[in-house]
Amino acid sequence: MGNILVTGGAGQIGTELIPYLRARFGPERVVATGHRKKPAAAILAAGPFLALDVRDRDALAGAVVRHDVETIYHLAGVLSAVGEANPQLAWDVNMNGLYNVLEVARGHGCAVFFPSSIAAFGPGSPLDDTPQVTVQRPQTIYGIAKLSGELLCDYYHHHYGVDARGIRYPGLISHQALPGGGTTDYAVDIFYAALREKKYTCFLHPATRLDMMYMPDAIRAAIEIMEVDATRLRHRNAYNVTAMSFTPAELAAAIRRHIPEFVVDYTVDPLRQAIADSWPDQMDDSAARSQWGWCPEYDLERMTSDMLQALSVKLAIPFSL
Ligand code: AKB
């Protein structure tokens, strides 16, 4: 049996996916990689780590051969807000990185997991119950790279037989690593502020509804789609998956049920507001549910209490549910 390589090992998803994969398949079988930032100390201590820039195809190919890799979880990428500040960098990392991963996968027979996003939709897409197959005209460089990535993964599947599978993630909420430059980051920042300062200034309008998911569900979705029998997949890149949908005002209210004195005010950032306004309120994930059994476990209430509990331990701030 071959091994697994994860790019973006220091990122929000990688920080939780790598320990999960190592617990399941054995620490030596999961190679963590990272470029600008090193992964968490626990990840470095528990199994193999390589410093790797996904734009360096030779280095990636060398790692795949040396570590006998059969599956690549390709998580490295620049998020939406940082991407708008530096579109050239976002295109280079997000597109050329994926192209290199697919080329290496083609040459060495690897399967590929590709995390697309709600950002692959845009103006013209129905934002409520966004269908699996619909108009996709994203206007951020991040969204354009995600949509192009979906198409490129399908191209490599159809033309070269690369087993590339993907999901469209909503905004992801987690307590282990910070997201680092997205439009949905407020939904993580707000928890730190609620516990530390009991107040938060949100950069999105209180009524901005967005599709969201808690990290344990996101990790499970990635593993489940990679393990399902390929004959069940009619779409491949990429499946809508969803878990909950809320506005900043609704999230603040959910936190206030545990921390009554918590207050939120709003200073809207026009760039991130425009991006959020072009993204789905909630996707229709019926294709994922019927074809490979997707089913989320965390709704707004359950996620909120779990986040507050886990973060209070991490930050050493007394809190009880
Ligand atoms: C971002 O906000 O850029 C990401 C995403 C929704 O893909 N979290």
Coordinates of C-alpha atoms and ligand atoms in Angstrom, one line a residue:
M1 CA 0.0 0.0 0.0
G2 CA 1.4 3.4 -0.9
N3 CA 1.7 6.5 1.2
I4 CA -0.1 9.9 1.5
L5 CA 1.4 13.4 0.9
V6 CA -0.4 16.5 2.2
T7 CA 0.6 20.0 0.8
G8 CA -0.2 23.0 2.9
G9 CA 0.5 21.2 6.1
A10 CA 0.6 24.3 8.2
G11 CA -2.8 25.6 7.0
Q12 CA -6.2 25.5 8.6
I13 CA -7.2 22.2 7.0
G14 CA -3.8 20.5 7.0
T15 CA -3.3 21.1 10.7
E16 CA -6.2 18.8 11.5
L17 CA -6.2 16.5 8.4
I18 CA -2.6 15.3 8.9
P19 CA -3.1 14.0 12.5
Y20 CA -6.4 12.4 11.5
L21 CA -4.8 10.6 8.6
R22 CA -1.8 9.5 10.7
A23 CA -4.1 8.1 13.4
R24 CA -6.0 6.2 10.8
F25 CA -3.1 4.9 8.5
G26 CA 0.0 5.2 10.7
P27 CA 2.2 8.2 11.3
E28 CA 5.0 7.0 8.9
R29 CA 2.5 6.7 6.0
V30 CA 1.5 10.4 5.9
V31 CA 4.1 12.9 4.7
A32 CA 3.4 16.5 5.8
T33 CA 4.7 19.3 3.6
G34 CA 4.8 23.0 4.0
H35 CA 6.4 26.0 2.4
R36 CA 6.4 29.5 4.1
K37 CA 5.2 28.3 7.5
K38 CA 6.1 25.1 9.4
P39 CA 3.3 22.9 10.6
A40 CA 2.5 22.6 14.3
A41 CA 5.2 21.0 16.5
A42 CA 3.0 18.0 17.1
I43 CA 2.8 17.3 13.4
L44 CA 6.6 17.7 13.0
A45 CA 7.3 15.4 15.9
A46 CA 4.8 12.6 14.9
G47 CA 5.8 11.8 11.3
P48 CA 7.7 12.8 8.2
F49 CA 7.9 16.4 7.1
L50 CA 9.3 18.0 4.0
A51 CA 9.8 21.7 3.2
L52 CA 8.2 21.9 -0.2
D53 CA 7.0 24.7 -2.5
V54 CA 4.2 23.3 -4.7
R55 CA 5.5 25.5 -7.6
D56 CA 8.6 23.4 -7.7
R57 CA 7.5 20.4 -9.7
D58 CA 10.8 18.5 -9.6
A59 CA 10.9 18.7 -5.8
L60 CA 7.3 17.5 -5.6
A61 CA 8.0 14.6 -8.0
G62 CA 11.1 13.7 -6.0
A63 CA 9.1 13.6 -2.8
V64 CA 6.4 11.4 -4.4
V65 CA 9.0 8.9 -5.6
R66 CA 11.1 8.8 -2.4
H67 CA 8.1 8.4 -0.2
D68 CA 6.2 6.0 -2.5
V69 CA 3.1 8.3 -2.5
E70 CA -0.1 7.1 -3.9
T71 CA -2.5 9.9 -2.7
I72 CA -1.9 13.7 -2.6
Y73 CA -4.2 15.9 -0.5
H74 CA -3.4 19.2 -2.2
L75 CA -4.3 21.9 0.4
A76 CA -1.7 24.6 -0.3
G77 CA -3.2 27.8 -1.6
V78 CA -3.7 31.5 -1.2
L79 CA -7.2 32.5 0.2
S80 CA -9.6 35.0 -1.2
A81 CA -8.8 38.3 0.6
V82 CA -5.0 37.8 0.4
G83 CA -5.5 36.8 -3.3
E84 CA -7.2 40.1 -4.1
A85 CA -4.2 41.9 -2.5
N86 CA -1.8 39.9 -4.7
P87 CA -3.6 38.3 -7.6
Q88 CA -0.3 37.3 -9.4
L89 CA 0.9 35.4 -6.4
A90 CA -2.6 33.8 -5.9
W91 CA -2.6 32.6 -9.5
D92 CA 0.9 31.3 -9.4
V93 CA 0.5 29.3 -6.2
N94 CA -3.1 28.2 -6.7
M95 CA -3.0 27.3 -10.4
N96 CA 0.6 26.4 -11.1
G97 CA 0.7 24.4 -7.8
L98 CA -2.3 22.4 -8.8
Y99 CA -1.0 21.9 -12.3
N100 CA 2.3 20.5 -10.9
V101 CA 0.3 18.2 -8.5
L102 CA -1.7 16.9 -11.4
E103 CA 1.3 16.4 -13.7
V104 CA 3.1 14.5 -10.9
A105 CA 0.0 12.5 -10.3
R106 CA -0.2 11.7 -14.0
G107 CA 3.4 10.6 -14.1
H108 CA 3.4 8.5 -10.9
G109 CA -0.2 7.2 -10.7
C110 CA -1.4 9.1 -7.7
A111 CA -4.9 10.0 -6.7
V112 CA -5.5 13.7 -5.9
F113 CA -7.9 15.5 -3.5
F114 CA -8.7 19.1 -4.5
P115 CA -10.5 21.5 -2.1
S116 CA -12.6 23.8 -4.2
S117 CA -14.8 26.4 -2.5
I118 CA -18.0 28.4 -2.5
A119 CA -15.7 31.0 -4.1
A120 CA -16.1 29.0 -7.4
F121 CA -19.5 30.6 -7.7
G122 CA -20.1 34.3 -8.3
P123 CA -22.6 36.9 -9.7
G124 CA -25.1 35.1 -11.8
S125 CA -25.0 31.9 -9.7
P126 CA -28.2 31.3 -7.7
L127 CA -27.0 32.1 -4.2
D128 CA -29.8 30.2 -2.3
D129 CA -29.7 26.4 -2.7
T130 CA -26.9 26.9 -5.2
P131 CA -27.2 23.8 -7.5
Q132 CA -24.4 21.3 -8.1
V133 CA -24.3 22.3 -11.8
T134 CA -25.1 26.0 -12.5
V135 CA -23.7 29.2 -13.8
Q136 CA -20.2 29.8 -12.4
R137 CA -18.7 33.3 -13.1
P138 CA -16.5 34.1 -10.1
Q139 CA -14.9 37.5 -10.0
T140 CA -12.1 37.0 -7.4
I141 CA -8.8 35.5 -8.6
Y142 CA -9.2 32.9 -5.9
G143 CA -12.6 31.9 -7.2
I144 CA -11.3 31.9 -10.8
A145 CA -8.5 29.6 -9.8
K146 CA -10.9 27.3 -7.9
L147 CA -13.2 27.0 -10.9
S148 CA -10.2 26.5 -13.3
G149 CA -8.9 23.9 -10.8
E150 CA -12.2 22.0 -10.9
L151 CA -12.0 21.9 -14.7
L152 CA -8.4 21.0 -14.8
C153 CA -8.9 18.1 -12.3
D154 CA -11.7 16.8 -14.5
Y155 CA -9.5 17.2 -17.6
Y156 CA -6.8 15.1 -16.0
H157 CA -9.4 12.5 -15.0
H158 CA -11.0 12.2 -18.4
H159 CA -7.8 12.4 -20.5
Y160 CA -5.2 10.7 -18.3
G161 CA -7.3 8.6 -15.9
V162 CA -6.0 10.6 -12.8
D163 CA -8.3 9.7 -9.9
A164 CA -8.9 13.4 -9.0
R165 CA -11.8 14.1 -6.6
G166 CA -12.9 17.4 -5.1
I167 CA -15.4 19.1 -2.9
R168 CA -16.6 22.7 -2.7
Y169 CA -16.0 23.8 0.9
P170 CA -18.1 26.5 2.6
G171 CA -16.3 28.8 5.0
L172 CA -14.4 26.6 7.5
I173 CA -14.5 27.1 11.3
S174 CA -11.8 25.6 13.5
H175 CA -9.9 26.1 16.7
Q176 CA -6.5 24.6 16.0
A177 CA -5.1 26.8 13.2
L178 CA -6.3 30.2 12.0
P179 CA -7.6 30.5 8.4
G180 CA -5.1 33.2 7.2
G181 CA -6.6 35.6 4.8
G182 CA -10.1 34.6 3.7
T183 CA -13.5 36.3 3.6
T184 CA -15.1 33.9 6.0
D185 CA -12.3 34.3 8.6
Y186 CA -14.7 36.4 10.8
A187 CA -16.5 33.2 11.8
V188 CA -13.2 32.1 13.5
D189 CA -11.9 35.4 14.8
I190 CA -15.2 36.1 16.6
F191 CA -14.7 33.2 19.0
Y192 CA -11.2 34.3 20.0
A193 CA -12.6 37.8 20.6
A194 CA -15.7 36.5 22.5
L195 CA -13.5 34.6 25.0
R196 CA -10.7 37.2 25.3
E197 CA -12.4 40.6 25.1
K198 CA -16.1 39.9 25.2
K199 CA -16.4 42.2 22.2
Y200 CA -15.7 41.9 18.4
T201 CA -15.7 44.3 15.4
C202 CA -17.0 42.4 12.4
F203 CA -15.8 43.2 8.9
L204 CA -19.0 41.9 7.3
H205 CA -22.5 43.4 7.5
P206 CA -24.6 41.7 10.2
A207 CA -27.1 40.2 7.7
T208 CA -24.5 38.6 5.4
R209 CA -25.6 35.0 5.1
L210 CA -22.9 32.5 4.1
D211 CA -22.5 28.7 3.9
M212 CA -20.3 27.4 6.7
M213 CA -18.9 24.1 8.1
Y214 CA -17.0 23.0 11.2
M215 CA -13.6 21.4 10.7
P216 CA -14.4 17.9 11.9
D217 CA -17.1 17.7 9.2
A218 CA -14.7 19.1 6.7
I219 CA -12.0 16.5 7.5
R220 CA -14.5 13.7 7.3
A221 CA -15.8 15.0 3.9
A222 CA -12.3 14.9 2.4
I223 CA -11.6 11.3 3.6
E224 CA -15.0 10.0 2.6
I225 CA -14.9 11.3 -0.9
M226 CA -11.4 9.8 -1.4
E227 CA -12.5 6.4 -0.1
V228 CA -15.8 5.9 -1.8
D229 CA -16.1 3.5 -4.7
A230 CA -15.3 5.6 -7.9
T231 CA -18.3 4.1 -9.7
R232 CA -20.6 6.1 -7.4
L233 CA -19.2 9.5 -8.4
R234 CA -21.0 11.2 -11.3
H235 CA -19.4 14.7 -10.8
R236 CA -15.9 14.3 -9.3
N237 CA -14.8 18.0 -9.4
A238 CA -16.2 19.3 -7.3
Y239 CA -19.1 18.3 -5.0
N240 CA -21.1 20.9 -3.1
V241 CA -21.0 20.0 0.6
T242 CA -22.7 22.0 3.3
A243 CA -23.5 21.9 7.0
M244 CA -24.9 25.2 8.3
S245 CA -25.7 28.7 7.0
F246 CA -25.7 31.8 9.2
T247 CA -25.1 35.6 9.3
P248 CA -22.7 37.4 11.7
A249 CA -25.7 38.5 13.7
E250 CA -26.9 34.9 14.1
L251 CA -23.5 33.7 15.1
A252 CA -23.1 36.5 17.6
A253 CA -26.5 35.5 19.1
A254 CA -25.4 31.8 19.3
I255 CA -22.2 32.9 21.2
R256 CA -24.3 35.2 23.4
R257 CA -26.3 32.2 24.6
H258 CA -23.1 31.1 26.4
I259 CA -21.5 34.5 27.0
P260 CA -24.4 36.9 27.6
E261 CA -22.2 40.0 27.9
F262 CA -20.6 39.5 24.4
V263 CA -21.1 42.5 22.1
V264 CA -20.4 42.9 18.4
D265 CA -20.2 46.0 16.3
Y266 CA -19.7 46.3 12.6
T267 CA -17.1 48.1 10.5
V268 CA -17.7 46.8 7.0
D269 CA -14.7 46.1 4.8
P270 CA -16.0 46.9 1.2
L271 CA -13.6 44.4 -0.5
R272 CA -14.6 41.4 1.7
Q273 CA -18.2 42.5 1.8
A274 CA -18.4 42.5 -2.0
I275 CA -16.8 39.0 -2.1
A276 CA -19.2 37.6 0.5
D277 CA -22.2 39.1 -1.3
S278 CA -21.2 37.1 -4.5
W279 CA -20.9 33.8 -2.6
P280 CA -23.7 31.2 -1.9
D281 CA -25.9 31.6 1.2
Q282 CA -26.2 27.8 1.2
M283 CA -25.3 25.3 -1.5
D284 CA -27.5 22.3 -2.5
D285 CA -25.4 19.3 -1.6
S286 CA -28.0 16.6 -2.5
A287 CA -25.6 15.1 -5.1
A288 CA -22.9 14.5 -2.4
R289 CA -25.6 13.1 -0.1
S290 CA -27.0 10.7 -2.6
Q291 CA -23.9 9.7 -4.4
W292 CA -21.4 9.2 -1.6
G293 CA -23.4 9.5 1.6
W294 CA -22.3 13.0 2.8
C295 CA -24.0 14.0 6.0
P296 CA -22.8 16.7 8.4
E297 CA -22.8 16.3 12.1
Y298 CA -22.4 19.9 13.4
D299 CA -25.0 22.6 13.1
L300 CA -24.6 26.2 14.5
E301 CA -25.5 25.4 18.1
R302 CA -23.3 22.3 18.3
M303 CA -20.3 23.9 16.6
T304 CA -20.6 27.0 18.8
S305 CA -20.5 25.1 22.1
D306 CA -17.6 22.9 20.8
M307 CA -15.6 25.9 19.6
L308 CA -16.0 27.8 22.9
Q309 CA -15.1 24.8 24.9
A310 CA -12.0 23.8 22.9
L311 CA -10.8 27.4 22.5
S312 CA -11.2 28.2 26.2
V313 CA -8.9 25.2 26.9
K314 CA -6.4 26.4 24.3
L315 CA -6.4 30.0 25.5
A316 CA -6.6 29.0 29.2
I317 CA -9.6 31.2 29.7
P318 CA -12.2 29.9 32.3
F319 CA -15.5 29.0 30.6
S320 CA -18.2 26.5 31.3
L321 CA -21.2 25.6 29.1
Ligands
AKB1 C1 -12.1 32.2 2.0 O1 -12.9 32.9 2.7 O2 -11.3 32.7 1.2 C2 -12.2 30.7 2.2 C3 -13.2 30.1 1.3 C4 -14.6 30.2 1.5 O3 -12.8 29.4 0.3 N1 -12.5 30.4 3.5

